[in-house]
mmCIF file of C-alpha atoms in Angstrom:
data_model
loop_
_atom_site.group_PDB
_atom_site.id
_atom_site.type_symbol
_atom_site.label_atom_id
_atom_site.label_comp_id
_atom_site.label_asym_id
_atom_site.label_seq_id
_atom_site.Cartn_x
_atom_site.Cartn_y
_atom_site.Cartn_z
ATOM 1 C CA UNK I 22 -87.428 -87.585 118.142
ATOM 2 C CA UNK I 23 -89.522 -86.234 120.993
ATOM 3 C CA UNK I 24 -92.499 -88.404 121.889
ATOM 4 C CA UNK I 25 -95.615 -86.501 122.919
ATOM 5 C CA UNK I 26 -98.328 -88.518 124.643
ATOM 6 C CA UNK I 27 -101.824 -87.166 124.230
ATOM 7 C CA UNK I 28 -104.120 -87.824 127.194
ATOM 8 C CA UNK I 29 -107.834 -88.418 126.694
ATOM 9 C CA UNK I 30 -108.973 -84.752 126.502
ATOM 10 C CA UNK I 31 -106.080 -83.736 124.281
ATOM 11 C CA UNK I 32 -106.775 -86.522 121.785
ATOM 12 C CA UNK I 33 -110.477 -85.820 121.632
ATOM 13 C CA UNK I 34 -109.879 -82.136 120.948
ATOM 14 C CA UNK I 35 -107.590 -82.747 117.994
ATOM 15 C CA UNK I 36 -108.286 -86.100 116.403
ATOM 16 C CA UNK I 37 -111.550 -85.261 114.579
ATOM 17 C CA UNK I 38 -109.949 -82.310 112.692
ATOM 18 C CA UNK I 39 -106.284 -83.104 112.261
ATOM 19 C CA UNK I 40 -105.655 -86.088 109.950
ATOM 20 C CA UNK I 41 -103.252 -87.800 110.133
ATOM 21 C CA UNK I 42 -102.511 -86.925 113.741
ATOM 22 C CA UNK I 43 -100.362 -89.704 115.192
ATOM 23 C CA UNK I 44 -96.928 -90.871 114.366
ATOM 24 C CA UNK I 45 -95.863 -88.048 112.008
ATOM 25 C CA UNK I 46 -92.661 -86.179 113.066
ATOM 26 C CA UNK I 47 -92.883 -82.396 112.908
ATOM 27 C CA UNK I 48 -90.930 -79.390 114.061
ATOM 28 C CA UNK I 49 -87.196 -79.033 114.703
ATOM 29 C CA UNK I 50 -87.392 -81.403 117.635
ATOM 30 C CA UNK I 51 -89.218 -84.035 115.688
ATOM 31 C CA UNK I 52 -92.282 -84.170 117.843
ATOM 32 C CA UNK I 53 -94.315 -87.326 117.361
ATOM 33 C CA UNK I 54 -97.812 -87.635 118.798
ATOM 34 C CA UNK I 55 -99.153 -90.876 120.193
ATOM 35 C CA UNK I 56 -101.786 -92.170 122.626
ATOM 36 C CA UNK I 57 -101.939 -95.210 124.852
ATOM 37 C CA UNK I 58 -104.499 -98.082 124.806
ATOM 38 C CA UNK I 59 -105.433 -96.912 128.341
ATOM 39 C CA UNK I 60 -106.809 -93.771 126.780
ATOM 40 C CA UNK I 61 -108.964 -95.770 124.374
ATOM 41 C CA UNK I 62 -110.139 -97.919 127.270
ATOM 42 C CA UNK I 63 -111.078 -94.807 129.216
ATOM 43 C CA UNK I 64 -113.286 -93.622 126.412
ATOM 44 C CA UNK I 65 -114.942 -97.028 126.004
ATOM 45 C CA UNK I 66 -115.681 -97.153 129.731
ATOM 46 C CA UNK I 67 -117.436 -93.762 129.637
ATOM 47 C CA UNK I 68 -120.974 -93.617 128.224
ATOM 48 C CA UNK I 69 -120.727 -89.822 128.406
ATOM 49 C CA UNK I 70 -117.610 -89.659 126.204
ATOM 50 C CA UNK I 71 -119.038 -92.134 123.751
ATOM 51 C CA UNK I 72 -122.190 -90.052 123.466
ATOM 52 C CA UNK I 73 -120.251 -86.779 122.990
ATOM 53 C CA UNK I 74 -117.646 -88.278 120.610
ATOM 54 C CA UNK I 75 -119.440 -90.912 118.515
ATOM 55 C CA UNK I 76 -116.724 -90.648 115.863
ATOM 56 C CA UNK I 77 -114.063 -92.018 118.224
ATOM 57 C CA UNK I 78 -114.398 -95.586 116.865
ATOM 58 C CA UNK I 79 -114.594 -94.640 113.173
ATOM 59 C CA UNK I 80 -112.463 -97.274 111.380
ATOM 60 C CA UNK I 81 -109.763 -94.908 110.023
ATOM 61 C CA UNK I 82 -109.166 -93.554 113.554
ATOM 62 C CA UNK I 83 -109.106 -96.964 115.060
ATOM 63 C CA UNK I 84 -106.587 -98.089 112.439
ATOM 64 C CA UNK I 85 -104.371 -95.048 113.011
ATOM 65 C CA UNK I 86 -104.336 -95.599 116.810
ATOM 66 C CA UNK I 87 -103.525 -99.273 116.378
ATOM 67 C CA UNK I 88 -100.783 -98.640 113.813
ATOM 68 C CA UNK I 89 -99.083 -95.842 115.853
ATOM 69 C CA UNK I 90 -99.618 -97.317 119.322
ATOM 70 C CA UNK I 91 -96.494 -97.436 121.557
ATOM 71 C CA UNK I 92 -95.389 -100.922 122.456
ATOM 72 C CA UNK I 93 -94.154 -101.441 125.999
ATOM 73 C CA UNK I 94 -91.730 -104.059 127.226
ATOM 74 C CA UNK I 95 -92.564 -105.995 130.338
ATOM 75 C CA UNK I 96 -89.911 -104.046 132.251
ATOM 76 C CA UNK I 97 -91.361 -100.716 131.085
ATOM 77 C CA UNK I 98 -94.865 -101.844 132.079
ATOM 78 C CA UNK I 99 -93.563 -102.717 135.608
ATOM 79 C CA UNK I 100 -91.830 -99.407 135.974
ATOM 80 C CA UNK I 101 -94.852 -97.420 134.768
ATOM 81 C CA UNK I 102 -97.157 -99.394 137.064
ATOM 82 C CA UNK I 103 -94.932 -98.670 140.056
ATOM 83 C CA UNK I 104 -94.674 -94.951 139.239
ATOM 84 C CA UNK I 105 -98.444 -94.748 138.615
ATOM 85 C CA UNK I 106 -98.990 -96.068 142.114
ATOM 86 C CA UNK I 107 -96.687 -93.362 143.600
ATOM 87 C CA UNK I 108 -98.482 -90.586 141.637
ATOM 88 C CA UNK I 109 -101.892 -91.863 142.529
ATOM 89 C CA UNK I 110 -101.092 -92.167 146.226
ATOM 90 C CA UNK I 111 -99.609 -88.653 146.239
ATOM 91 C CA UNK I 112 -102.737 -87.235 144.593
ATOM 92 C CA UNK I 113 -105.060 -89.008 147.078
ATOM 93 C CA UNK I 114 -102.908 -87.905 150.052
ATOM 94 C CA UNK I 115 -103.099 -84.278 148.959
ATOM 95 C CA UNK I 116 -106.665 -84.313 147.696
ATOM 96 C CA UNK I 117 -107.304 -80.692 148.790
ATOM 97 C CA UNK I 118 -104.642 -79.471 146.341
ATOM 98 C CA UNK I 119 -106.482 -81.138 143.463
ATOM 99 C CA UNK I 120 -109.954 -79.739 144.075
ATOM 100 C CA UNK I 121 -109.150 -76.031 143.933
ATOM 101 C CA UNK I 122 -108.438 -73.491 141.143
ATOM 102 C CA UNK I 123 -110.392 -75.487 138.576
ATOM 103 C CA UNK I 124 -108.519 -78.713 139.199
ATOM 104 C CA UNK I 125 -109.898 -82.199 139.438
ATOM 105 C CA UNK I 126 -108.159 -85.209 141.066
ATOM 106 C CA UNK I 127 -106.062 -87.129 138.544
ATOM 107 C CA UNK I 128 -107.668 -90.397 137.531
ATOM 108 C CA UNK I 129 -105.765 -93.783 137.388
ATOM 109 C CA UNK I 130 -105.410 -93.241 133.642
ATOM 110 C CA UNK I 131 -104.089 -89.754 134.172
ATOM 111 C CA UNK I 132 -101.461 -91.134 136.540
ATOM 112 C CA UNK I 133 -100.540 -93.840 134.039
ATOM 113 C CA UNK I 134 -100.016 -91.263 131.339
ATOM 114 C CA UNK I 135 -97.695 -89.185 133.584
ATOM 115 C CA UNK I 136 -95.834 -92.349 134.652
ATOM 116 C CA UNK I 137 -95.350 -93.235 131.052
ATOM 117 C CA UNK I 138 -93.929 -89.813 130.408
ATOM 118 C CA UNK I 139 -91.270 -90.350 133.092
ATOM 119 C CA UNK I 140 -90.305 -93.900 132.104
ATOM 120 C CA UNK I 141 -90.245 -93.248 128.340
ATOM 121 C CA UNK I 142 -88.905 -89.637 128.725
ATOM 122 C CA UNK I 143 -91.941 -88.348 126.784
ATOM 123 C CA UNK I 144 -93.874 -85.138 127.044
ATOM 124 C CA UNK I 145 -97.512 -85.453 128.142
ATOM 125 C CA UNK I 146 -100.086 -83.178 126.507
ATOM 126 C CA UNK I 147 -103.135 -82.461 128.607
ATOM 127 C CA UNK I 148 -105.582 -79.632 129.500
ATOM 128 C CA UNK I 149 -106.318 -81.257 132.830
ATOM 129 C CA UNK I 150 -105.136 -78.783 135.487
ATOM 130 C CA UNK I 151 -104.921 -81.573 138.083
ATOM 131 C CA UNK I 152 -102.437 -83.402 135.906
ATOM 132 C CA UNK I 153 -100.419 -80.180 135.497
ATOM 133 C CA UNK I 154 -100.332 -79.842 139.290
ATOM 134 C CA UNK I 155 -99.222 -83.455 139.770
ATOM 135 C CA UNK I 156 -96.630 -83.109 137.041
ATOM 136 C CA UNK I 157 -95.321 -79.966 138.773
ATOM 137 C CA UNK I 158 -95.073 -81.796 142.121
ATOM 138 C CA UNK I 159 -92.874 -84.472 140.499
ATOM 139 C CA UNK I 160 -91.069 -82.191 138.025
ATOM 140 C CA UNK I 161 -92.444 -84.002 135.007
ATOM 141 C CA UNK I 162 -92.697 -82.186 131.616
ATOM 142 C CA UNK I 163 -96.141 -81.442 130.341
ATOM 143 C CA UNK I 164 -97.739 -79.425 127.530
ATOM 144 C CA UNK I 165 -101.130 -77.823 127.337
ATOM 145 C CA UNK I 166 -102.939 -79.110 124.254
ATOM 146 C CA UNK I 167 -102.961 -75.650 122.762
ATOM 147 C CA UNK I 168 -99.158 -75.743 122.861
ATOM 148 C CA UNK I 169 -99.250 -78.833 120.667
ATOM 149 C CA UNK I 170 -101.571 -77.040 118.288
ATOM 150 C CA UNK I 171 -99.203 -74.042 118.180
ATOM 151 C CA UNK I 172 -96.177 -76.252 117.439
ATOM 152 C CA UNK I 173 -98.089 -77.944 114.636
ATOM 153 C CA UNK I 174 -98.992 -74.492 113.205
ATOM 154 C CA UNK I 175 -95.402 -73.280 113.428
ATOM 155 C CA UNK I 176 -94.306 -76.419 111.691
ATOM 156 C CA UNK I 177 -96.901 -75.875 108.965
ATOM 157 C CA UNK I 178 -98.494 -79.244 109.669
ATOM 158 C CA UNK I 179 -101.787 -77.329 109.939
ATOM 159 C CA UNK I 180 -102.824 -73.882 108.795
ATOM 160 C CA UNK I 181 -104.494 -70.809 110.385
ATOM 161 C CA UNK I 182 -107.907 -71.798 109.017
ATOM 162 C CA UNK I 183 -107.784 -75.166 110.750
ATOM 163 C CA UNK I 184 -106.741 -73.566 114.081
ATOM 164 C CA UNK I 185 -109.727 -71.239 113.800
ATOM 165 C CA UNK I 186 -112.101 -74.154 113.013
ATOM 166 C CA UNK I 187 -110.845 -76.110 116.026
ATOM 167 C CA UNK I 188 -111.324 -73.134 118.361
ATOM 168 C CA UNK I 189 -114.795 -72.507 116.965
ATOM 169 C CA UNK I 190 -115.792 -76.141 117.343
ATOM 170 C CA UNK I 191 -114.678 -76.155 120.966
ATOM 171 C CA UNK I 192 -116.549 -72.901 121.656
ATOM 172 C CA UNK I 193 -119.785 -74.193 120.081
ATOM 173 C CA UNK I 194 -119.590 -77.362 122.177
ATOM 174 C CA UNK I 195 -118.823 -75.521 125.434
ATOM 175 C CA UNK I 196 -115.487 -77.331 125.548
ATOM 176 C CA UNK I 197 -112.967 -74.491 125.185
ATOM 177 C CA UNK I 198 -110.597 -74.663 128.170
ATOM 178 C CA UNK I 199 -109.711 -71.470 130.013
ATOM 179 C CA UNK I 200 -106.030 -72.041 129.131
ATOM 180 C CA UNK I 201 -106.919 -71.947 125.401
ATOM 181 C CA UNK I 202 -108.907 -68.717 125.871
ATOM 182 C CA UNK I 203 -105.952 -67.087 127.660
ATOM 183 C CA UNK I 204 -103.588 -67.629 124.680
ATOM 184 C CA UNK I 205 -106.054 -67.031 121.889
ATOM 185 C CA UNK I 206 -104.818 -63.508 121.136
ATOM 186 C CA UNK I 207 -101.171 -64.060 122.204
ATOM 187 C CA UNK I 208 -99.871 -67.409 120.964
ATOM 188 C CA UNK I 209 -102.429 -67.344 118.109
ATOM 189 C CA UNK I 210 -102.434 -63.589 117.395
ATOM 190 C CA UNK I 211 -101.702 -64.321 113.675
ATOM 191 C CA UNK I 212 -104.924 -66.319 113.639
ATOM 192 C CA UNK I 213 -107.241 -64.210 115.769
ATOM 193 C CA UNK I 214 -105.528 -60.853 115.948
ATOM 194 C CA UNK I 215 -104.258 -58.877 118.950
ATOM 195 C CA UNK I 216 -107.493 -57.377 120.286
ATOM 196 C CA UNK I 217 -109.702 -59.639 122.413
ATOM 197 C CA UNK I 218 -113.091 -60.254 120.837
ATOM 198 C CA UNK I 219 -116.407 -61.026 122.546
ATOM 199 C CA UNK I 220 -116.553 -64.721 123.247
ATOM 200 C CA UNK I 221 -118.926 -66.666 120.985
ATOM 201 C CA UNK I 222 -122.053 -67.762 122.767
ATOM 202 C CA UNK I 223 -122.050 -71.470 123.496
ATOM 203 C CA UNK I 224 -124.614 -73.362 121.512
ATOM 204 C CA UNK I 225 -125.912 -76.814 122.160
ATOM 205 C CA UNK I 226 -123.341 -79.586 121.868
ATOM 206 C CA UNK I 227 -123.227 -81.137 118.476
ATOM 207 C CA UNK I 228 -122.202 -84.738 117.805
ATOM 208 C CA UNK I 229 -118.594 -84.534 119.020
ATOM 209 C CA UNK I 230 -117.895 -81.666 116.630
#
């Protein structure tokens, strides 16, 4: 089994459309998706995220997150907290590296997710370029969220129509990351074809698509 931890942005981009999402092994490596309570707490602390994603606390999703939540021992919590501190201090000490090329400084929750990945030997899935930079600095394995989507498609957990719907929803809401755009006609050429198409105009944000 290969545990894949979804950070806040990765979970919010997938959870509304892919059901069930968490705790179901797929692919040859037995990827299993999960999130941490810290991610839930981050959403609950943010009025902006609650406004954009009002479905986050729908009972079925709450129940799924609770049932599939990873339990940490006291020793693991201590190790993760210590590693989180190291990651956070590094990011703050090299702030200039995390405010260029579309990056933003990793938050405490971001650092906790990466620390979890090291302690539990899990992959972290995120579209946050600052987290990718921090992971690179410490040689920690990370996925882009679109890579998770591709692995689910290859494993036939989802189909091409659902991939297209997810892309379209993110486009309409102005939430399609550049990294997703870059692979649209390569990794997902069987969905969108080989030739680049004109990007859809961004409409007004709907209720958390």
